[in-house]
PDB file of C-alpha atoms in Angstrom:
ATOM      1  CA  MET A   1     -26.120 -22.500   0.261  1.00  0.00           C
ATOM      2  CA  ILE A   2     -24.499 -24.270   3.201  1.00  0.00           C
ATOM      3  CA  LYS A   3     -23.049 -21.942   5.928  1.00  0.00           C
ATOM      4  CA  VAL A   4     -21.296 -22.885   9.227  1.00  0.00           C
ATOM      5  CA  ALA A   5     -23.935 -22.436  12.055  1.00  0.00           C
ATOM      6  CA  MET A   6     -21.726 -23.772  15.018  1.00  0.00           C
ATOM      7  CA  THR A   7     -18.396 -25.251  15.555  1.00  0.00           C
ATOM      8  CA  SER A   8     -16.760 -26.383  18.777  1.00  0.00           C
ATOM      9  CA  VAL A   9     -13.548 -26.354  20.512  1.00  0.00           C
ATOM     10  CA  TYR A  10     -12.634 -28.911  23.297  1.00  0.00           C
ATOM     11  CA  VAL A  11     -11.832 -27.290  26.617  1.00  0.00           C
ATOM     12  CA  GLU A  12     -10.547 -28.706  29.817  1.00  0.00           C
ATOM     13  CA  ASP A  13     -13.186 -26.714  32.090  1.00  0.00           C
ATOM     14  CA  VAL A  14     -16.348 -25.301  30.525  1.00  0.00           C
ATOM     15  CA  ALA A  15     -17.083 -22.799  33.192  1.00  0.00           C
ATOM     16  CA  LYS A  16     -13.369 -21.351  33.089  1.00  0.00           C
ATOM     17  CA  ALA A  17     -13.593 -21.410  29.376  1.00  0.00           C
ATOM     18  CA  HIS A  18     -16.806 -19.482  29.372  1.00  0.00           C
ATOM     19  CA  ALA A  19     -15.315 -16.705  31.658  1.00  0.00           C
ATOM     20  CA  PHE A  20     -12.065 -16.549  29.295  1.00  0.00           C
ATOM     21  CA  TYR A  21     -13.950 -16.402  26.125  1.00  0.00           C
ATOM     22  CA  THR A  22     -16.445 -13.751  27.308  1.00  0.00           C
ATOM     23  CA  ARG A  23     -14.644 -11.659  29.745  1.00  0.00           C
ATOM     24  CA  VAL A  24     -11.264 -11.777  28.379  1.00  0.00           C
ATOM     25  CA  LEU A  25     -11.735 -12.421  24.416  1.00  0.00           C
ATOM     26  CA  GLY A  26     -14.939 -10.302  24.499  1.00  0.00           C
ATOM     27  CA  PHE A  27     -17.413 -12.951  23.137  1.00  0.00           C
ATOM     28  CA  GLU A  28     -20.928 -12.914  24.257  1.00  0.00           C
ATOM     29  CA  THR A  29     -22.916 -15.709  25.640  1.00  0.00           C
ATOM     30  CA  ARG A  30     -25.470 -17.063  23.147  1.00  0.00           C
ATOM     31  CA  THR A  31     -26.558 -20.306  25.035  1.00  0.00           C
ATOM     32  CA  HIS A  32     -26.162 -21.374  28.550  1.00  0.00           C
ATOM     33  CA  VAL A  33     -28.157 -24.333  29.731  1.00  0.00           C
ATOM     34  CA  ASP A  34     -27.542 -26.935  32.224  1.00  0.00           C
ATOM     35  CA  PRO A  35     -28.822 -30.311  30.753  1.00  0.00           C
ATOM     36  CA  GLY A  36     -27.524 -32.356  33.829  1.00  0.00           C
ATOM     37  CA  GLY A  37     -24.453 -34.437  33.987  1.00  0.00           C
ATOM     38  CA  GLY A  38     -22.213 -32.076  35.297  1.00  0.00           C
ATOM     39  CA  SER A  39     -21.147 -29.808  32.345  1.00  0.00           C
ATOM     40  CA  PRO A  40     -23.456 -27.044  31.015  1.00  0.00           C
ATOM     41  CA  PHE A  41     -24.054 -26.565  27.138  1.00  0.00           C
ATOM     42  CA  VAL A  42     -22.432 -23.202  26.460  1.00  0.00           C
ATOM     43  CA  THR A  43     -21.972 -21.394  23.150  1.00  0.00           C
ATOM     44  CA  VAL A  44     -20.411 -18.023  22.623  1.00  0.00           C
ATOM     45  CA  GLY A  45     -20.191 -15.614  19.520  1.00  0.00           C
ATOM     46  CA  ALA A  46     -19.024 -12.392  18.231  1.00  0.00           C
ATOM     47  CA  ARG A  47     -20.644  -9.299  19.890  1.00  0.00           C
ATOM     48  CA  GLU A  48     -22.399  -6.321  18.338  1.00  0.00           C
ATOM     49  CA  GLY A  49     -24.346  -8.435  15.904  1.00  0.00           C
ATOM     50  CA  ALA A  50     -21.185  -9.506  14.094  1.00  0.00           C
ATOM     51  CA  GLN A  51     -21.923 -13.122  12.804  1.00  0.00           C
ATOM     52  CA  PRO A  52     -25.049 -13.685  14.475  1.00  0.00           C
ATOM     53  CA  GLU A  53     -25.761 -17.054  12.871  1.00  0.00           C
ATOM     54  CA  LEU A  54     -22.342 -18.303  14.027  1.00  0.00           C
ATOM     55  CA  GLU A  55     -21.718 -19.987  17.330  1.00  0.00           C
ATOM     56  CA  LEU A  56     -18.720 -21.514  19.141  1.00  0.00           C
ATOM     57  CA  LEU A  57     -19.669 -24.440  21.433  1.00  0.00           C
ATOM     58  CA  LEU A  58     -17.237 -24.832  24.500  1.00  0.00           C
ATOM     59  CA  GLU A  59     -17.286 -28.614  24.419  1.00  0.00           C
ATOM     60  CA  PRO A  60     -16.029 -30.710  27.409  1.00  0.00           C
ATOM     61  CA  GLY A  61     -12.713 -31.980  26.216  1.00  0.00           C
ATOM     62  CA  ASP A  62     -12.134 -34.941  28.699  1.00  0.00           C
ATOM     63  CA  GLY A  63     -13.642 -37.793  26.788  1.00  0.00           C
ATOM     64  CA  PRO A  64     -11.642 -40.691  25.249  1.00  0.00           C
ATOM     65  CA  ILE A  65     -11.751 -38.999  21.780  1.00  0.00           C
ATOM     66  CA  ALA A  66     -11.450 -35.399  22.714  1.00  0.00           C
ATOM     67  CA  GLU A  67      -8.842 -35.502  25.251  1.00  0.00           C
ATOM     68  CA  PRO A  68      -6.054 -37.122  23.066  1.00  0.00           C
ATOM     69  CA  TYR A  69      -7.095 -35.027  20.014  1.00  0.00           C
ATOM     70  CA  ARG A  70      -6.841 -31.807  22.047  1.00  0.00           C
ATOM     71  CA  ARG A  71      -3.643 -32.734  23.543  1.00  0.00           C
ATOM     72  CA  SER A  72      -2.057 -33.792  20.236  1.00  0.00           C
ATOM     73  CA  VAL A  73      -3.067 -30.541  18.410  1.00  0.00           C
ATOM     74  CA  ARG A  74      -1.567 -28.459  21.330  1.00  0.00           C
ATOM     75  CA  GLU A  75       1.725 -30.486  21.368  1.00  0.00           C
ATOM     76  CA  ALA A  76       2.006 -29.899  17.728  1.00  0.00           C
ATOM     77  CA  GLY A  77       1.735 -26.171  18.317  1.00  0.00           C
ATOM     78  CA  LEU A  78      -1.308 -25.910  16.059  1.00  0.00           C
ATOM     79  CA  PRO A  79      -4.193 -23.691  17.085  1.00  0.00           C
ATOM     80  CA  ALA A  80      -7.286 -25.208  17.954  1.00  0.00           C
ATOM     81  CA  ILE A  81      -9.315 -22.375  16.376  1.00  0.00           C
ATOM     82  CA  VAL A  82      -8.431 -19.161  14.312  1.00  0.00           C
ATOM     83  CA  PHE A  83     -10.122 -15.691  15.010  1.00  0.00           C
ATOM     84  CA  SER A  84      -9.789 -12.840  12.735  1.00  0.00           C
ATOM     85  CA  VAL A  85      -9.339  -9.424  14.250  1.00  0.00           C
ATOM     86  CA  ASP A  86      -9.360  -5.912  12.476  1.00  0.00           C
ATOM     87  CA  ASP A  87      -6.349  -4.782  14.324  1.00  0.00           C
ATOM     88  CA  LEU A  88      -3.982  -7.503  15.673  1.00  0.00           C
ATOM     89  CA  ARG A  89      -1.474  -5.351  17.250  1.00  0.00           C
ATOM     90  CA  ALA A  90      -3.991  -3.615  19.294  1.00  0.00           C
ATOM     91  CA  GLU A  91      -5.709  -6.719  20.342  1.00  0.00           C
ATOM     92  CA  PHE A  92      -2.364  -8.219  21.240  1.00  0.00           C
ATOM     93  CA  GLU A  93      -1.677  -5.221  23.447  1.00  0.00           C
ATOM     94  CA  ARG A  94      -5.253  -5.248  25.195  1.00  0.00           C
ATOM     95  CA  LEU A  95      -4.875  -9.079  25.764  1.00  0.00           C
ATOM     96  CA  ARG A  96      -1.568  -8.723  27.072  1.00  0.00           C
ATOM     97  CA  GLY A  97      -2.760  -6.354  29.471  1.00  0.00           C
ATOM     98  CA  GLU A  98      -5.315  -8.794  30.536  1.00  0.00           C
ATOM     99  CA  GLY A  99      -2.715 -11.257  31.425  1.00  0.00           C
ATOM    100  CA  VAL A 100      -3.049 -13.534  28.314  1.00  0.00           C
ATOM    101  CA  HIS A 101       0.033 -15.531  27.608  1.00  0.00           C
ATOM    102  CA  PHE A 102       1.192 -15.417  23.929  1.00  0.00           C
ATOM    103  CA  VAL A 103       3.042 -18.299  22.782  1.00  0.00           C
ATOM    104  CA  ARG A 104       3.920 -16.372  19.607  1.00  0.00           C
ATOM    105  CA  GLU A 105       3.717 -12.664  19.448  1.00  0.00           C
ATOM    106  CA  PRO A 106       2.417 -10.887  16.224  1.00  0.00           C
ATOM    107  CA  GLU A 107       4.154 -11.774  13.061  1.00  0.00           C
ATOM    108  CA  LYS A 108       3.793 -11.505   9.311  1.00  0.00           C
ATOM    109  CA  GLN A 109       3.010 -14.740   7.538  1.00  0.00           C
ATOM    110  CA  GLY A 110       2.660 -13.953   3.899  1.00  0.00           C
ATOM    111  CA  SER A 111      -0.511 -11.747   3.461  1.00  0.00           C
ATOM    112  CA  VAL A 112      -1.618 -12.002   7.001  1.00  0.00           C
ATOM    113  CA  LEU A 113      -0.308 -10.840  10.658  1.00  0.00           C
ATOM    114  CA  THR A 114      -0.741 -13.768  13.114  1.00  0.00           C
ATOM    115  CA  ALA A 115      -0.381 -14.425  16.778  1.00  0.00           C
ATOM    116  CA  LEU A 116      -0.841 -17.404  18.956  1.00  0.00           C
ATOM    117  CA  LEU A 117      -2.301 -17.382  22.469  1.00  0.00           C
ATOM    118  CA  ASP A 118      -3.017 -19.830  25.167  1.00  0.00           C
ATOM    119  CA  ASP A 119      -6.720 -19.952  26.157  1.00  0.00           C
ATOM    120  CA  THR A 120      -6.036 -21.203  29.747  1.00  0.00           C
ATOM    121  CA  VAL A 121      -8.121 -24.340  29.146  1.00  0.00           C
ATOM    122  CA  GLY A 122      -5.934 -26.465  26.927  1.00  0.00           C
ATOM    123  CA  ASN A 123      -5.748 -24.920  23.700  1.00  0.00           C
ATOM    124  CA  LEU A 124      -3.805 -22.632  21.357  1.00  0.00           C
ATOM    125  CA  ILE A 125      -5.852 -19.958  19.603  1.00  0.00           C
ATOM    126  CA  GLN A 126      -4.583 -18.038  16.684  1.00  0.00           C
ATOM    127  CA  LEU A 127      -5.403 -14.413  16.056  1.00  0.00           C
ATOM    128  CA  THR A 128      -5.203 -13.372  12.429  1.00  0.00           C
ATOM    129  CA  GLN A 129      -5.460 -10.065  10.497  1.00  0.00           C
ATOM    130  CA  PRO A 130      -5.396  -9.756   6.778  1.00  0.00           C
ATOM    131  CA  LEU A 131      -2.786  -7.306   5.433  1.00  0.00           C
ATOM    132  CA  GLY A 132      -3.224  -5.044   2.497  1.00  0.00           C
TER     133      GLY A 132
END
């Protein structure tokens, strides 16, 4: 069986992204090493043992391939990544209280409830909650 072990999201600033993804979104740091070269290698993942095998790499997004890709995805209004939540409306209120800017407030889209937020480092992030 093949499973996802790590995926990445290109960010404008790895340190700022790390702070946002851990302090605001609530992820835990899984890896944080400085291999030299000015940008640390940082992965985060869900807390409390949820998805222990899955990590999100906060990838520097200023390269010749990453920057145009990241910019194009954002300009198209597409999420760089989608996170699932158990209670989207509660998470929306919590995050809004933390000062998170939502591009799109919770709305029903077929069999899911979704919202779209700005991660402060160049990306739109979608939150989703299955309904029913």
